Amino acid sequence: MRILLLTIVVLFLSACTSEEFDKASTEKFDKASTLAEQGNASAQFNLGNMYNNGEGVTQDYKQAVKWYRKAAEQGFPFAQYSLAVIYDTGKGVTQDYKQAVKWFRKAAERGDDTAQNNLALMYDNGKGVTQDYKQAVKWFRKAAEQGFDSAQYNLGLMYNNGQGVTQDYKQAVKWYRKAAEQGYAKAQFNLGVMYEKGQGVTQDSKQAVKWYRKAAEQGSASAQVNLAFMYDN
């Protein structure tokens, strides 16, 4: 009987919590709508997020685009980045890489590290712009110097492959290490490879094992294979 009573109480509390959450979401949406209509860029961005995620309102990508654009046109970098992603993925708009580049650039120029990395990727892959490895390196570096792990890894790749820069294994190791120390699995794997081959560092099997293991523990299949090979030999 006590177990049944406890179950009923828990279910009641869960229902209340869900209703309270819905009410809070609706109130948040109403507040954001009011401020957004008044021209508040932050509120316009938040309203875009709410439409994008279906928070407090029915999910509507077109409305998300509308409000992201209003905030983006006021120079709000998070909205500029979000609008770029929308154009890049074609969610709520016709996919348009040139527009994606336009808005990634605006956010990147305002110092948004994620936008800088994504703009670099657009140059690296020739999406929406003519492929330009030097421009890719430029923007990867800006994001990497802000501590963005993915950009650090990407910059390491550019040095490793000699794309947009003179091939330089020491620089590759430097940037792989920065990302690896932040827990970025791909960089941990590549740093392991550099130690195993002695590229940019003195060859060191123990260090190779160390970094392969870190990547392997995060589920990297390539690192798991290389680690098993190291142990077998």
PDB file of N, CA and C in Angstrom, residues 24-67:
ATOM      1  N   ALA A  24       6.296  27.653 -17.959  1.00  0.00           N
ATOM      2  CA  ALA A  24       7.498  28.487 -17.956  1.00  0.00           C
ATOM      3  C   ALA A  24       7.981  28.747 -19.386  1.00  0.00           C
ATOM      4  N   SER A  25       7.909  27.712 -20.236  1.00  0.00           N
ATOM      5  CA  SER A  25       8.328  27.858 -21.627  1.00  0.00           C
ATOM      6  C   SER A  25       7.437  28.847 -22.371  1.00  0.00           C
ATOM      7  N   THR A  26       6.139  28.755 -22.102  1.00  0.00           N
ATOM      8  CA  THR A  26       5.194  29.669 -22.745  1.00  0.00           C
ATOM      9  C   THR A  26       5.428  31.103 -22.302  1.00  0.00           C
ATOM     10  N   GLU A  27       5.657  31.270 -20.996  1.00  0.00           N
ATOM     11  CA  GLU A  27       5.924  32.612 -20.465  1.00  0.00           C
ATOM     12  C   GLU A  27       7.212  33.181 -21.054  1.00  0.00           C
ATOM     13  N   LYS A  28       8.221  32.328 -21.189  1.00  0.00           N
ATOM     14  CA  LYS A  28       9.493  32.748 -21.779  1.00  0.00           C
ATOM     15  C   LYS A  28       9.289  33.171 -23.224  1.00  0.00           C
ATOM     16  N   PHE A  29       8.474  32.403 -23.951  1.00  0.00           N
ATOM     17  CA  PHE A  29       8.192  32.715 -25.346  1.00  0.00           C
ATOM     18  C   PHE A  29       7.467  34.052 -25.458  1.00  0.00           C
ATOM     19  N   ASP A  30       6.467  34.260 -24.604  1.00  0.00           N
ATOM     20  CA  ASP A  30       5.697  35.508 -24.639  1.00  0.00           C
ATOM     21  C   ASP A  30       6.587  36.715 -24.355  1.00  0.00           C
ATOM     22  N   LYS A  31       7.468  36.571 -23.372  1.00  0.00           N
ATOM     23  CA  LYS A  31       8.374  37.661 -23.017  1.00  0.00           C
ATOM     24  C   LYS A  31       9.330  37.959 -24.163  1.00  0.00           C
ATOM     25  N   ALA A  32       9.890  36.880 -24.758  1.00  0.00           N
ATOM     26  CA  ALA A  32      10.815  37.055 -25.879  1.00  0.00           C
ATOM     27  C   ALA A  32      10.106  37.709 -27.067  1.00  0.00           C
ATOM     28  N   SER A  33       8.862  37.306 -27.322  1.00  0.00           N
ATOM     29  CA  SER A  33       8.095  37.871 -28.442  1.00  0.00           C
ATOM     30  C   SER A  33       7.906  39.371 -28.276  1.00  0.00           C
ATOM     31  N   THR A  34       7.548  39.765 -27.059  1.00  0.00           N
ATOM     32  CA  THR A  34       7.317  41.184 -26.789  1.00  0.00           C
ATOM     33  C   THR A  34       8.580  42.000 -27.023  1.00  0.00           C
ATOM     34  N   LEU A  35       9.686  41.537 -26.464  1.00  0.00           N
ATOM     35  CA  LEU A  35      10.953  42.260 -26.604  1.00  0.00           C
ATOM     36  C   LEU A  35      11.451  42.240 -28.051  1.00  0.00           C
ATOM     37  N   ALA A  36      11.254  41.099 -28.716  1.00  0.00           N
ATOM     38  CA  ALA A  36      11.707  40.960 -30.100  1.00  0.00           C
ATOM     39  C   ALA A  36      10.961  41.939 -31.008  1.00  0.00           C
ATOM     40  N   GLU A  37       9.659  42.073 -30.801  1.00  0.00           N
ATOM     41  CA  GLU A  37       8.856  43.006 -31.592  1.00  0.00           C
ATOM     42  C   GLU A  37       9.304  44.447 -31.370  1.00  0.00           C
ATOM     43  N   GLN A  38       9.893  44.697 -30.204  1.00  0.00           N
ATOM     44  CA  GLN A  38      10.386  46.037 -29.882  1.00  0.00           C
ATOM     45  C   GLN A  38      11.782  46.291 -30.464  1.00  0.00           C
ATOM     46  N   GLY A  39      12.363  45.246 -31.104  1.00  0.00           N
ATOM     47  CA  GLY A  39      13.642  45.412 -31.768  1.00  0.00           C
ATOM     48  C   GLY A  39      14.846  44.966 -30.966  1.00  0.00           C
ATOM     49  N   ASN A  40      14.624  44.269 -29.839  1.00  0.00           N
ATOM     50  CA  ASN A  40      15.736  43.786 -29.019  1.00  0.00           C
ATOM     51  C   ASN A  40      16.414  42.605 -29.723  1.00  0.00           C
ATOM     52  N   ALA A  41      17.684  42.785 -30.105  1.00  0.00           N
ATOM     53  CA  ALA A  41      18.391  41.764 -30.893  1.00  0.00           C
ATOM     54  C   ALA A  41      18.559  40.452 -30.143  1.00  0.00           C
ATOM     55  N   SER A  42      18.890  40.541 -28.856  1.00  0.00           N
ATOM     56  CA  SER A  42      19.055  39.329 -28.061  1.00  0.00           C
ATOM     57  C   SER A  42      17.747  38.548 -27.982  1.00  0.00           C
ATOM     58  N   ALA A  43      16.641  39.272 -27.795  1.00  0.00           N
ATOM     59  CA  ALA A  43      15.329  38.619 -27.733  1.00  0.00           C
ATOM     60  C   ALA A  43      14.958  38.018 -29.085  1.00  0.00           C
ATOM     61  N   GLN A  44      15.301  38.701 -30.154  1.00  0.00           N
ATOM     62  CA  GLN A  44      15.025  38.168 -31.499  1.00  0.00           C
ATOM     63  C   GLN A  44      15.786  36.865 -31.723  1.00  0.00           C
ATOM     64  N   PHE A  45      17.043  36.841 -31.279  1.00  0.00           N
ATOM     65  CA  PHE A  45      17.835  35.619 -31.381  1.00  0.00           C
ATOM     66  C   PHE A  45      17.215  34.501 -30.544  1.00  0.00           C
ATOM     67  N   ASN A  46      16.839  34.812 -29.313  1.00  0.00           N
ATOM     68  CA  ASN A  46      16.214  33.804 -28.434  1.00  0.00           C
ATOM     69  C   ASN A  46      14.904  33.301 -29.020  1.00  0.00           C
ATOM     70  N   LEU A  47      14.131  34.209 -29.618  1.00  0.00           N
ATOM     71  CA  LEU A  47      12.872  33.808 -30.236  1.00  0.00           C
ATOM     72  C   LEU A  47      13.142  32.878 -31.421  1.00  0.00           C
ATOM     73  N   GLY A  48      14.181  33.190 -32.173  1.00  0.00           N
ATOM     74  CA  GLY A  48      14.580  32.305 -33.271  1.00  0.00           C
ATOM     75  C   GLY A  48      14.919  30.915 -32.758  1.00  0.00           C
ATOM     76  N   ASN A  49      15.647  30.870 -31.648  1.00  0.00           N
ATOM     77  CA  ASN A  49      15.989  29.574 -31.045  1.00  0.00           C
ATOM     78  C   ASN A  49      14.744  28.812 -30.615  1.00  0.00           C
ATOM     79  N   MET A  50      13.779  29.524 -30.060  1.00  0.00           N
ATOM     80  CA  MET A  50      12.564  28.864 -29.569  1.00  0.00           C
ATOM     81  C   MET A  50      11.760  28.280 -30.724  1.00  0.00           C
ATOM     82  N   TYR A  51      11.674  29.022 -31.816  1.00  0.00           N
ATOM     83  CA  TYR A  51      11.000  28.473 -33.004  1.00  0.00           C
ATOM     84  C   TYR A  51      11.802  27.305 -33.579  1.00  0.00           C
ATOM     85  N   ASN A  52      13.113  27.423 -33.580  1.00  0.00           N
ATOM     86  CA  ASN A  52      13.979  26.383 -34.131  1.00  0.00           C
ATOM     87  C   ASN A  52      13.853  25.083 -33.343  1.00  0.00           C
ATOM     88  N   ASN A  53      13.724  25.207 -32.020  1.00  0.00           N
ATOM     89  CA  ASN A  53      13.700  24.029 -31.143  1.00  0.00           C
ATOM     90  C   ASN A  53      12.294  23.616 -30.705  1.00  0.00           C
ATOM     91  N   GLY A  54      11.287  24.407 -31.084  1.00  0.00           N
ATOM     92  CA  GLY A  54       9.924  24.099 -30.646  1.00  0.00           C
ATOM     93  C   GLY A  54       9.746  24.261 -29.154  1.00  0.00           C
ATOM     94  N   GLU A  55      10.375  25.289 -28.599  1.00  0.00           N
ATOM     95  CA  GLU A  55      10.299  25.543 -27.156  1.00  0.00           C
ATOM     96  C   GLU A  55       9.264  26.636 -26.880  1.00  0.00           C
ATOM     97  N   GLY A  56       8.132  26.233 -26.244  1.00  0.00           N
ATOM     98  CA  GLY A  56       7.078  27.199 -25.920  1.00  0.00           C
ATOM     99  C   GLY A  56       6.206  27.553 -27.105  1.00  0.00           C
ATOM    100  N   VAL A  57       6.468  26.926 -28.250  1.00  0.00           N
ATOM    101  CA  VAL A  57       5.730  27.211 -29.482  1.00  0.00           C
ATOM    102  C   VAL A  57       5.932  26.035 -30.425  1.00  0.00           C
ATOM    103  N   THR A  58       5.044  25.877 -31.394  1.00  0.00           N
ATOM    104  CA  THR A  58       5.203  24.818 -32.390  1.00  0.00           C
ATOM    105  C   THR A  58       6.461  25.089 -33.213  1.00  0.00           C
ATOM    106  N   GLN A  59       7.265  24.071 -33.432  1.00  0.00           N
ATOM    107  CA  GLN A  59       8.506  24.235 -34.193  1.00  0.00           C
ATOM    108  C   GLN A  59       8.198  24.783 -35.580  1.00  0.00           C
ATOM    109  N   ASP A  60       8.933  25.820 -35.962  1.00  0.00           N
ATOM    110  CA  ASP A  60       8.679  26.479 -37.246  1.00  0.00           C
ATOM    111  C   ASP A  60      10.000  27.080 -37.734  1.00  0.00           C
ATOM    112  N   TYR A  61      10.648  26.381 -38.665  1.00  0.00           N
ATOM    113  CA  TYR A  61      11.963  26.808 -39.134  1.00  0.00           C
ATOM    114  C   TYR A  61      11.909  28.143 -39.880  1.00  0.00           C
ATOM    115  N   LYS A  62      10.816  28.389 -40.595  1.00  0.00           N
ATOM    116  CA  LYS A  62      10.702  29.651 -41.330  1.00  0.00           C
ATOM    117  C   LYS A  62      10.640  30.835 -40.372  1.00  0.00           C
ATOM    118  N   GLN A  63       9.906  30.657 -39.262  1.00  0.00           N
ATOM    119  CA  GLN A  63       9.859  31.712 -38.253  1.00  0.00           C
ATOM    120  C   GLN A  63      11.219  31.867 -37.571  1.00  0.00           C
ATOM    121  N   ALA A  64      11.902  30.748 -37.395  1.00  0.00           N
ATOM    122  CA  ALA A  64      13.252  30.804 -36.811  1.00  0.00           C
ATOM    123  C   ALA A  64      14.156  31.651 -37.700  1.00  0.00           C
ATOM    124  N   VAL A  65      14.088  31.410 -39.004  1.00  0.00           N
ATOM    125  CA  VAL A  65      14.886  32.177 -39.961  1.00  0.00           C
ATOM    126  C   VAL A  65      14.536  33.660 -39.882  1.00  0.00           C
ATOM    127  N   LYS A  66      13.258  33.949 -39.821  1.00  0.00           N
ATOM    128  CA  LYS A  66      12.792  35.341 -39.764  1.00  0.00           C
ATOM    129  C   LYS A  66      13.427  36.087 -38.596  1.00  0.00           C
ATOM    130  N   TRP A  67      13.421  35.458 -37.421  1.00  0.00           N
ATOM    131  CA  TRP A  67      13.909  36.156 -36.235  1.00  0.00           C
ATOM    132  C   TRP A  67      15.424  36.138 -36.129  1.00  0.00           C
TER     133      TRP A  67
END
